[in-house]
C-alpha positions as MATLAB code, in Angstrom:
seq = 'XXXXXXXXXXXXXXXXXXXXXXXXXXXXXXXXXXXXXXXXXXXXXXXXXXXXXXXXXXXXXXXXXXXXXXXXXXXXXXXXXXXXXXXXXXXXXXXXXXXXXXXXXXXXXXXXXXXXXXXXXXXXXXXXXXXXXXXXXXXXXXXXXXXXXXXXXXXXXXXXXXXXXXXXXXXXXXXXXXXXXXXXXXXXXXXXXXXXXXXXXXXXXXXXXXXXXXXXXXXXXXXXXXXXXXXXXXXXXXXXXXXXXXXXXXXXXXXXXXXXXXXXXXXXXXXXXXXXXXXXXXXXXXXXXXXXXXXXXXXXXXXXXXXXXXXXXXXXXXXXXXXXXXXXXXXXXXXXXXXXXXXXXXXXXXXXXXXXXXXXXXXXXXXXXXXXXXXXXXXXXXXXXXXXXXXXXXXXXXXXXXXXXXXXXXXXXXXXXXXXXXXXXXXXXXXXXXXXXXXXXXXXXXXXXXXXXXXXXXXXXXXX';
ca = [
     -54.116   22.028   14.153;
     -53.952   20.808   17.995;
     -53.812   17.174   18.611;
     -57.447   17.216   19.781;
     -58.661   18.846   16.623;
     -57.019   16.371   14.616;
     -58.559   13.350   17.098;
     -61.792   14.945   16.732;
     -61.776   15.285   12.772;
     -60.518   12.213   12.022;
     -63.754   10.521   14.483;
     -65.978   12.525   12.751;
     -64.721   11.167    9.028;
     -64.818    7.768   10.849;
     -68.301    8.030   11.692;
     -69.522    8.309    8.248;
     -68.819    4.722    7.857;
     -68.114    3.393   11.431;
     -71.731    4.707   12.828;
     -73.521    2.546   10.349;
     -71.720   -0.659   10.471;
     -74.133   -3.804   11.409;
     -73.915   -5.910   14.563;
     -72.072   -8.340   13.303;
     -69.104   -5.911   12.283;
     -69.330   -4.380   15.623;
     -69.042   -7.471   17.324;
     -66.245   -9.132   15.558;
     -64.294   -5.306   16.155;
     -65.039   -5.848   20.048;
     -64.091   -9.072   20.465;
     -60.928   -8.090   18.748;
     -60.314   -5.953   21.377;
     -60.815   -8.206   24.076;
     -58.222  -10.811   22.433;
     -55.777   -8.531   22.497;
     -56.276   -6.513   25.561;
     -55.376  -10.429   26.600;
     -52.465  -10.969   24.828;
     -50.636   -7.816   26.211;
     -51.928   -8.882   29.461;
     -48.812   -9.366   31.505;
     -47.405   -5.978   30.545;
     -50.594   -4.209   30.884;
     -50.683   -5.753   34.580;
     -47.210   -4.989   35.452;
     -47.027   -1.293   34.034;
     -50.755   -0.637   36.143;
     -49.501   -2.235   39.171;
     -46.437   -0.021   39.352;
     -48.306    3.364   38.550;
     -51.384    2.361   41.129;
     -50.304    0.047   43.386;
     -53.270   -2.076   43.362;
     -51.795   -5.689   43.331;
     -51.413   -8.519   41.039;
     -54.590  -10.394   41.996;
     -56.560   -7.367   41.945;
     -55.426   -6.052   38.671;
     -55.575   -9.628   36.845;
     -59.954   -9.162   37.501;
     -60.026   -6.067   36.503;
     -58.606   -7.222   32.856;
     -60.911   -9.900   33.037;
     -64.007   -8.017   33.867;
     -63.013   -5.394   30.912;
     -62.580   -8.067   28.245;
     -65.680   -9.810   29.387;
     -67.598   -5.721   29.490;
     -66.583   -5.926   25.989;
     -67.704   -9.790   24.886;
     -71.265   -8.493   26.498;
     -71.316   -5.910   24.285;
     -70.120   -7.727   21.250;
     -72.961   -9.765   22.139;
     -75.907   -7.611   22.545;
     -74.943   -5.643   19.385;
     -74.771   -9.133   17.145;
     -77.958  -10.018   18.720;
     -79.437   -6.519   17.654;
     -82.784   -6.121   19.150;
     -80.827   -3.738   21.774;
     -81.826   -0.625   18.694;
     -85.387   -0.681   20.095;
     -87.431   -0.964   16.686;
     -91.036    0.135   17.116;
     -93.700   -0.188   14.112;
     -96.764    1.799   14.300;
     -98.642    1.153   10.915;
    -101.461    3.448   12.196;
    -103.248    6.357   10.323;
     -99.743    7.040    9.269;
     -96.439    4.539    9.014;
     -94.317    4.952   11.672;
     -91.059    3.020   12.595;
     -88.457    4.158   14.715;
     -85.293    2.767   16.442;
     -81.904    4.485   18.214;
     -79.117    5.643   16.027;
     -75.858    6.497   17.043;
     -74.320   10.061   18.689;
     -71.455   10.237   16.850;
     -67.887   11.026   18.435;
     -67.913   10.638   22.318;
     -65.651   11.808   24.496;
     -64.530    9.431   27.769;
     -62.209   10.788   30.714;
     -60.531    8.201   32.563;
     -60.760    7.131   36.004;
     -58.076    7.413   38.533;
     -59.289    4.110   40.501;
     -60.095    1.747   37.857;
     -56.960    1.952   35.427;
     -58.801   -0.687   32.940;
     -62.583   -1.222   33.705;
     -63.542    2.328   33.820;
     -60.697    3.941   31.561;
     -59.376    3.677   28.246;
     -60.664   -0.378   27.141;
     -63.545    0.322   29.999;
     -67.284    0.228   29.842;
     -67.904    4.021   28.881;
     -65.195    2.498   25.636;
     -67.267   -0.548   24.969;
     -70.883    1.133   25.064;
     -69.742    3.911   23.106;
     -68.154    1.971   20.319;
     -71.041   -0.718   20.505;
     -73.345    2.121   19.458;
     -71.425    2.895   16.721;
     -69.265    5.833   18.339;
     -65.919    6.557   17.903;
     -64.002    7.493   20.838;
     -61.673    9.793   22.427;
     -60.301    9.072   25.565;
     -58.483   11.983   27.739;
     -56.444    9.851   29.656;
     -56.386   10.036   33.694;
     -52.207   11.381   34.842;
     -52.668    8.973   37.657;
     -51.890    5.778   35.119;
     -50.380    7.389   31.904;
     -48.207    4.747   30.612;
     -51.148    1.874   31.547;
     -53.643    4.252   29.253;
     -51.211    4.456   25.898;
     -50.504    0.671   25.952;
     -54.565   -0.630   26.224;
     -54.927    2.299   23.702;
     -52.243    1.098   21.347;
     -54.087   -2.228   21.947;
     -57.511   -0.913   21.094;
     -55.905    0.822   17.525;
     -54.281   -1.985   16.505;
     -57.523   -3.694   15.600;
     -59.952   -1.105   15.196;
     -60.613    1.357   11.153;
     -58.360    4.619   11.640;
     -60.374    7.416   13.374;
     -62.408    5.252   15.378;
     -59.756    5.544   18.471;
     -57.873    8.442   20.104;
     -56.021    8.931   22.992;
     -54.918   12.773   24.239;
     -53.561   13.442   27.313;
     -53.967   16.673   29.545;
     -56.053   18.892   31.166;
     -55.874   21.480   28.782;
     -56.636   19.094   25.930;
     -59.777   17.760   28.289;
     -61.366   21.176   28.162;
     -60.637   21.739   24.615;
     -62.561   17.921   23.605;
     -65.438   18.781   25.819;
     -65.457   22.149   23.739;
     -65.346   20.803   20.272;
     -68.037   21.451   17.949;
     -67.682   17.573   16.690;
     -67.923   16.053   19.681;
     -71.719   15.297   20.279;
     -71.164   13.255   24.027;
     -69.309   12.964   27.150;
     -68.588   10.206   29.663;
     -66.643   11.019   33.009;
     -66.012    9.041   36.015;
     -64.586   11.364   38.931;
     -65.381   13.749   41.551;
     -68.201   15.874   41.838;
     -66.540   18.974   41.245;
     -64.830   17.463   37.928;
     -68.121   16.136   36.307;
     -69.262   19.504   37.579;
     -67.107   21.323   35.840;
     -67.369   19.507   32.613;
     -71.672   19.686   32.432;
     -71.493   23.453   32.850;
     -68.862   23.530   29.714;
     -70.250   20.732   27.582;
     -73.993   23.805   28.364;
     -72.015   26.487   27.432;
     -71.257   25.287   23.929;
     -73.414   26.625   20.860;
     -74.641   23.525   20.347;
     -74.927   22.065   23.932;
     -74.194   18.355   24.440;
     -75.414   15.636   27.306;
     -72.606   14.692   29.545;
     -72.701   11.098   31.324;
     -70.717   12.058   34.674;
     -70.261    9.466   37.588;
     -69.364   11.845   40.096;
     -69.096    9.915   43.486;
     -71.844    8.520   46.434;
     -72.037    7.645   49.949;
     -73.693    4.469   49.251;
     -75.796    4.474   52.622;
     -76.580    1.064   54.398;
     -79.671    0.958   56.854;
     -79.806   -1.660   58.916;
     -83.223   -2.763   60.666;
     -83.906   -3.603   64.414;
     -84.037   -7.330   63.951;
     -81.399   -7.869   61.560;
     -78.993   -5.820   63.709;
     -80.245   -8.281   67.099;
     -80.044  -11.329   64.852;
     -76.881  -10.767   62.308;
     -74.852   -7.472   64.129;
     -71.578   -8.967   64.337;
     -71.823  -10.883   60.672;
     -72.888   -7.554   59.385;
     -69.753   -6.307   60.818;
     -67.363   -7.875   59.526;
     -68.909   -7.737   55.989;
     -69.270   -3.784   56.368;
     -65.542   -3.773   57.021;
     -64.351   -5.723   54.120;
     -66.452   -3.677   52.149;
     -65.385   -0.183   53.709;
     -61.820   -1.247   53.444;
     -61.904   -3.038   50.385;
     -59.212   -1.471   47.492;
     -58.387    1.399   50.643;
     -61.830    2.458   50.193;
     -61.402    3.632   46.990;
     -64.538    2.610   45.450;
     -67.270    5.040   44.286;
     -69.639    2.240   45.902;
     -67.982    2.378   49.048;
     -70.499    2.340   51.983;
     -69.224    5.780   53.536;
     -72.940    5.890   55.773;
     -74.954    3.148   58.023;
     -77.630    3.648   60.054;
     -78.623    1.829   62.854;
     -80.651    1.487   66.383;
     -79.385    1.025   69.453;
     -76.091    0.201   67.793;
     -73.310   -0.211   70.674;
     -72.636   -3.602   70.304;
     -72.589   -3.412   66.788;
     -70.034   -0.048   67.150;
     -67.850   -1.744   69.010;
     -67.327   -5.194   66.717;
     -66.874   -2.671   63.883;
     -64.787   -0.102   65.672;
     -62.135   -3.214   66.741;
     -61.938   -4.846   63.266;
     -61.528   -0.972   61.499;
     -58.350    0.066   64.236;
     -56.852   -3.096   62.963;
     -56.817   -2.343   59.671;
     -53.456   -1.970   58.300;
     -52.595    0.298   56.117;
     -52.019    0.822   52.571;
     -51.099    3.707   49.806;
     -53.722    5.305   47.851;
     -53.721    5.620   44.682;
     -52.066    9.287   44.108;
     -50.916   11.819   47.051;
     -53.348   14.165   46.310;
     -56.414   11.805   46.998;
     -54.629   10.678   50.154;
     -54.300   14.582   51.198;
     -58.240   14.550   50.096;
     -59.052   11.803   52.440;
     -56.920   13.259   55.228;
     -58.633   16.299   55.075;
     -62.269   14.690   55.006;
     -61.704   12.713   58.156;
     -60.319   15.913   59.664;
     -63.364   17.106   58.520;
     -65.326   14.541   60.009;
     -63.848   14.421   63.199;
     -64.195   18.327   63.996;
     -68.320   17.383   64.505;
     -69.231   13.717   65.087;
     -67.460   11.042   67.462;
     -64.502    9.395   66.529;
     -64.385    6.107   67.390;
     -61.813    4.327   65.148;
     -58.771    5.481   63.418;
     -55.520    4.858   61.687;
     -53.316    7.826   60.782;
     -53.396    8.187   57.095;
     -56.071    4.864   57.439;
     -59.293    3.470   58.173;
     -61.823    5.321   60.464;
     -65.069    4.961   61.896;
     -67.314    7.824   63.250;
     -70.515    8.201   65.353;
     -73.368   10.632   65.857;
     -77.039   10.528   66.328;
     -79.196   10.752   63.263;
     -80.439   14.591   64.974;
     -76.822   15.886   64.832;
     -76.167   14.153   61.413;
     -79.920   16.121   60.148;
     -78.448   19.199   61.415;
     -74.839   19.057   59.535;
     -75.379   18.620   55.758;
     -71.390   18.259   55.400;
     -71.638   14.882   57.138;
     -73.481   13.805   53.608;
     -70.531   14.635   51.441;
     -68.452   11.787   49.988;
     -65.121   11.104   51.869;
     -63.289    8.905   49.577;
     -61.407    6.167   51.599;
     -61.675    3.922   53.952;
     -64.056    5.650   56.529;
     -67.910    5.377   57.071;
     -70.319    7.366   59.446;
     -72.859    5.274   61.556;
     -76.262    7.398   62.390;
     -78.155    5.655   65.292;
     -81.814    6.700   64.838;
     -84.144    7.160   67.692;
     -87.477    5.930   66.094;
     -88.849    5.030   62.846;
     -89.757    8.306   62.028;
     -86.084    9.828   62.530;
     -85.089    6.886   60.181;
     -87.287    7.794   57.080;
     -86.156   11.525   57.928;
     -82.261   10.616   57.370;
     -83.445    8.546   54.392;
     -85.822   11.767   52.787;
     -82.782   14.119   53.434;
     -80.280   12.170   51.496;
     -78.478   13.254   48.119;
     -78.985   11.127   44.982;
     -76.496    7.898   45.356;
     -75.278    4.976   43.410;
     -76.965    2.906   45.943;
     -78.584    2.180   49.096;
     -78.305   -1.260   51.032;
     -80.730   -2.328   53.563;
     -79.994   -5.342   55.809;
     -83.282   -7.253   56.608;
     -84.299  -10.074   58.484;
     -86.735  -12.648   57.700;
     -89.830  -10.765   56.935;
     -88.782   -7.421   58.408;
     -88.673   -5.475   55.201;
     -92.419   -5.945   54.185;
     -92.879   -3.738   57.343;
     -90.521   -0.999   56.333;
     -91.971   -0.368   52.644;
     -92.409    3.268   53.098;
     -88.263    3.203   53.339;
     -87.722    1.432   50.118;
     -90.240    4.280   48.278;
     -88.250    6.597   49.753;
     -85.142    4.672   48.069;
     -86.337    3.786   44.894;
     -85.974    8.066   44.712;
     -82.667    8.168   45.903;
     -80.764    5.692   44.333;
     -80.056    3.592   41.183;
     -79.389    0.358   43.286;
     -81.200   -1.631   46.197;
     -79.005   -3.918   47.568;
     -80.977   -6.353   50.059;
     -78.798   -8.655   53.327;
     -75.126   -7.613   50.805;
     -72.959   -4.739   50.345;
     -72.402   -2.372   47.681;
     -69.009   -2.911   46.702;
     -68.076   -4.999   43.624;
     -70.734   -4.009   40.881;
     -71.506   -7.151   38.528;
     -71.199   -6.773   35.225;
     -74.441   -8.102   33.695;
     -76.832   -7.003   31.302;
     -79.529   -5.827   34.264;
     -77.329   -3.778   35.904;
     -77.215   -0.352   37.195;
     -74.356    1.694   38.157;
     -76.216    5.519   38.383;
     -78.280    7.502   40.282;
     -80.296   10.821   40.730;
     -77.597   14.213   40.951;
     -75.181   14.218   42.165;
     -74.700   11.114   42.167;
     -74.743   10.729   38.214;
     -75.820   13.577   35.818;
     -78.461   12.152   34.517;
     -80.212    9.727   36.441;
     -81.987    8.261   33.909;
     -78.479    6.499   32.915;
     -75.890    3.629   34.064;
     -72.468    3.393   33.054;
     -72.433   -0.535   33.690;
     -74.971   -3.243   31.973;
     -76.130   -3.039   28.641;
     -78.373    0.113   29.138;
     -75.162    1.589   28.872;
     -75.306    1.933   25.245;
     -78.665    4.207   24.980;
     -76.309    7.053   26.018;
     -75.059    7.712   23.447;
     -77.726    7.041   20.937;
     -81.013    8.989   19.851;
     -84.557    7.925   18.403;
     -85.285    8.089   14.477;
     -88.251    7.753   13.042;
     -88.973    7.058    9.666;
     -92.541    8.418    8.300;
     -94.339    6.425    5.466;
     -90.715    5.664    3.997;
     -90.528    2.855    1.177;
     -89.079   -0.305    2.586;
     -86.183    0.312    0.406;
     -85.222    3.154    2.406;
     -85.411    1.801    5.891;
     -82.707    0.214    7.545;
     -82.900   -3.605    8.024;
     -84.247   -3.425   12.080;
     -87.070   -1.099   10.219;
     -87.933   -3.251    6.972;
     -91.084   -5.346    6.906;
     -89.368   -8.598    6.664;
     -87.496   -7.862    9.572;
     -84.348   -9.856    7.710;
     -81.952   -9.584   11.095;
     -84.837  -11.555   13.141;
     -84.898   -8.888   15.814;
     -87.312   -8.369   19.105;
     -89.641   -5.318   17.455;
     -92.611   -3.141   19.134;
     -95.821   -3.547   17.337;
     -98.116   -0.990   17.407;
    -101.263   -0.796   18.199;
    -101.527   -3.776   20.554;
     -98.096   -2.228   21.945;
     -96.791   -6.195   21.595;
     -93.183   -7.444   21.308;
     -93.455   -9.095   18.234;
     -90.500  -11.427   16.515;
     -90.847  -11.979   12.723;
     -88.459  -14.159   11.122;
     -87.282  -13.805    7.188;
     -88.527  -16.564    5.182;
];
């Protein structure tokens, strides 16, 4: 029996029991996570910082944001109206609410070492629903992945947690007939790779893959004459933040009549120092992609092995579809647009993304409505006068997109929506309240929100 079977088995006999714990349990079991990610802080930090070379400060939020992924999760799943009860007491009695997968598969990320690996949100939604978990750790931060998962199986029931390692092992999870989901952060040809084997399966399962975005920023006539230099400088920090290494990282920005604007941006990106990435073979990746870049558009910035800017007009960008592909790093493409017409073009022809920024001034973007329909299609984010980079975590969120941005657009990997992948609908049919769970029963004795139907009302009744 391979290590995977075993991991696998072992989360299915722990779902028996683990998948139909309350709230309550849930959230004490998360919380316990979070206290002790904490206290094996410092070495978590130190071990992460030597296989990634992020920094100190940077690594010390990361652990934060993690625990506190994991307190919002505790939260929502004490709180319980998250299931989604509905009661339809029409010709026939109907209730139904979401019920847990059952074991999930998460693959690491290589640049998020804690928020989106092994104690990371795909972790904390998955086990909120009442998932066990495998993790197939990410080789770029091995010895950072077993310590936060010794961490997470010190406090959790046996078979709840698993940790292989391997590509090899990867396949064979994605492949195995107990697994029932799949969460992946990564490149587009990775998340590729695992839909079309997670389809292949007798019993096909969904698969949750983040697989990468250009994150376009548009930035309007008047906000560009009023704000081009401030927008600068905050499009630079946000290109170069973390060596560009984020899968928000605004890789595209178009603009009119943009010299000015060029230029500000061009000086502050040739001064950029810089800095190692986080493995050689993404730096080789990012090498390649600004040779890439540089064989068709303008290069008007650049620091070997660093940050670079690029030009071209929105035409030649229209008649290049490569110039749309994700260079991951610290490099971004501005497309100066001719005409309003050009610029809903550009926006019509883009990919699904993680997000899209536009830069307004007072007033301007009530006139440029037809852009943000075309957005609303494109995109799982609107970010209005900011910049993509640094994705809150709060219950509202969104972190997803339409293909390829995300596998299934209908999805985020960050907020509390998070949890409904890996949970179905049940309905119960004229069952005895006996036999319904307590978010179902007539009382309603957890004091959940509930859907009452007919009237299609949220409804709140409290046991007396």
């Amino acid at each position: 029996m391979s290590a995977v079977d075993r991991a696998a088995r072992a989360a299915s006999d722990a779902f028996a029991t683990y998948g139909w714990l309350n709230g309550r349990k849930k959230g004490e079991l998360l919380r316990a996570i979070a206290s002790r990610l904490e206290v094996t802080g410092d070495a978590i930090i130190a071990i992460a910082n030597q296989e990634t070379s992020l920094g100190i400060p940077r690594l010390k939020s990361e652990l934060a944001r993690t625990c506190n992924q994991l307190r919002m999760f505790a939260g929502l799943v004490e709180e319980g109206s998250w299931v989604d009860a509905r009661i339809d007491r029409g010709k026939v009695d109907v209730r139904s609410m979401l019920r847990p997968l059952g074991p999930v598969a998460v693959f690491g990320a290589s640049n998020f070492p804690l928020a989106f690996s092994v104690p990371g949100g795909d972790t904390a939604s998955a086990l909120a629903a009442g998932c066990p978990v495998i993790v197939k750790a990410h080789p770029a931060h091995p010895e950072t992945s077993k310590l936060t998962a010794r961490a997470i199986s010190e406090v959790v029931p046996q078979g709840v947690f698993a940790l292989i390692e391997g590509y090899e092992a990867g396949t064979e999870l994605v492949k195995h007939p107990l697994v029932k989901a799949v969460a992946f952060t990564g490149s587009r040809r990775g998340g590729r790779a695992l839909m079309d084997i997670a389809a292949a399966r007798r019993e096909p399962i969904p698969v949750f893959a983040e697989m990468g975005s250009i994150n376009p920023v548009f930035i309007l006539p008047r906000a560009l004459r009023e704000r081009g230099a401030e927008i600068a400088t905050g499009l630079h920090a946000s290109v170069t933040l973390g060596v560009g290494q984020f899968c928000t990282n605004p890789g595209l920005v178009i603009a009119r009549q943009a010299n000015t604007f060029i230029e500000e941006l061009a000086t502050k990106m040739a001064a950029t120092p810089c800095a190692p990435m986080l493995t050689s073979s993404i730096a080789e990746a990012y090498k390649t992609g600004v040779a890439r870049f540089g064989s068709i558009v303008n290069r008007r910035a650049f620091v070997d092995g660093g940050a670079a800017l690029f030009t071209t007009s929105a035409a030649t960008f229209l008649d290049h579809e490569e110039l749309m592909e994700e260079v991951f790093g610290p490099s971004t493409l501005v497309v100066e647009f001719d005409d309003r017409e050009q610029l809903l073009e550009v926006a019509r022809r883009l990919e699904g993304q993680l997000t899209a920024t536009v830069h307004a001034a007072e007033g301007e973007i009530d006139d440029y409505r037809d852009l943000i329909q075309i957005l609303e299609t494109k995109v799982g984010r609107i970010v209005v006068n900011g910049y993509p980079t640094g994705v809150e975590v709060a219950p509202a969120m969104v972190h997803g997109g339409p293909y390829p941005a995300t596998s299934d657009g209908r999805s985020t990997s960050v907020g509390t929506r998070a949890i409904e992948r890996f949970t179905r609908p049940i309905a119960w049919q004229n069952a005895p309240d006996a036999a319904l769970p307590d978010e179902l029963k007539e009382s309603n004795p957890l004091g959940i929100v509930r859907m009452m139907v007919p009237g299609l009302l949220l409804a709140v009744f409290y046991h007396s």
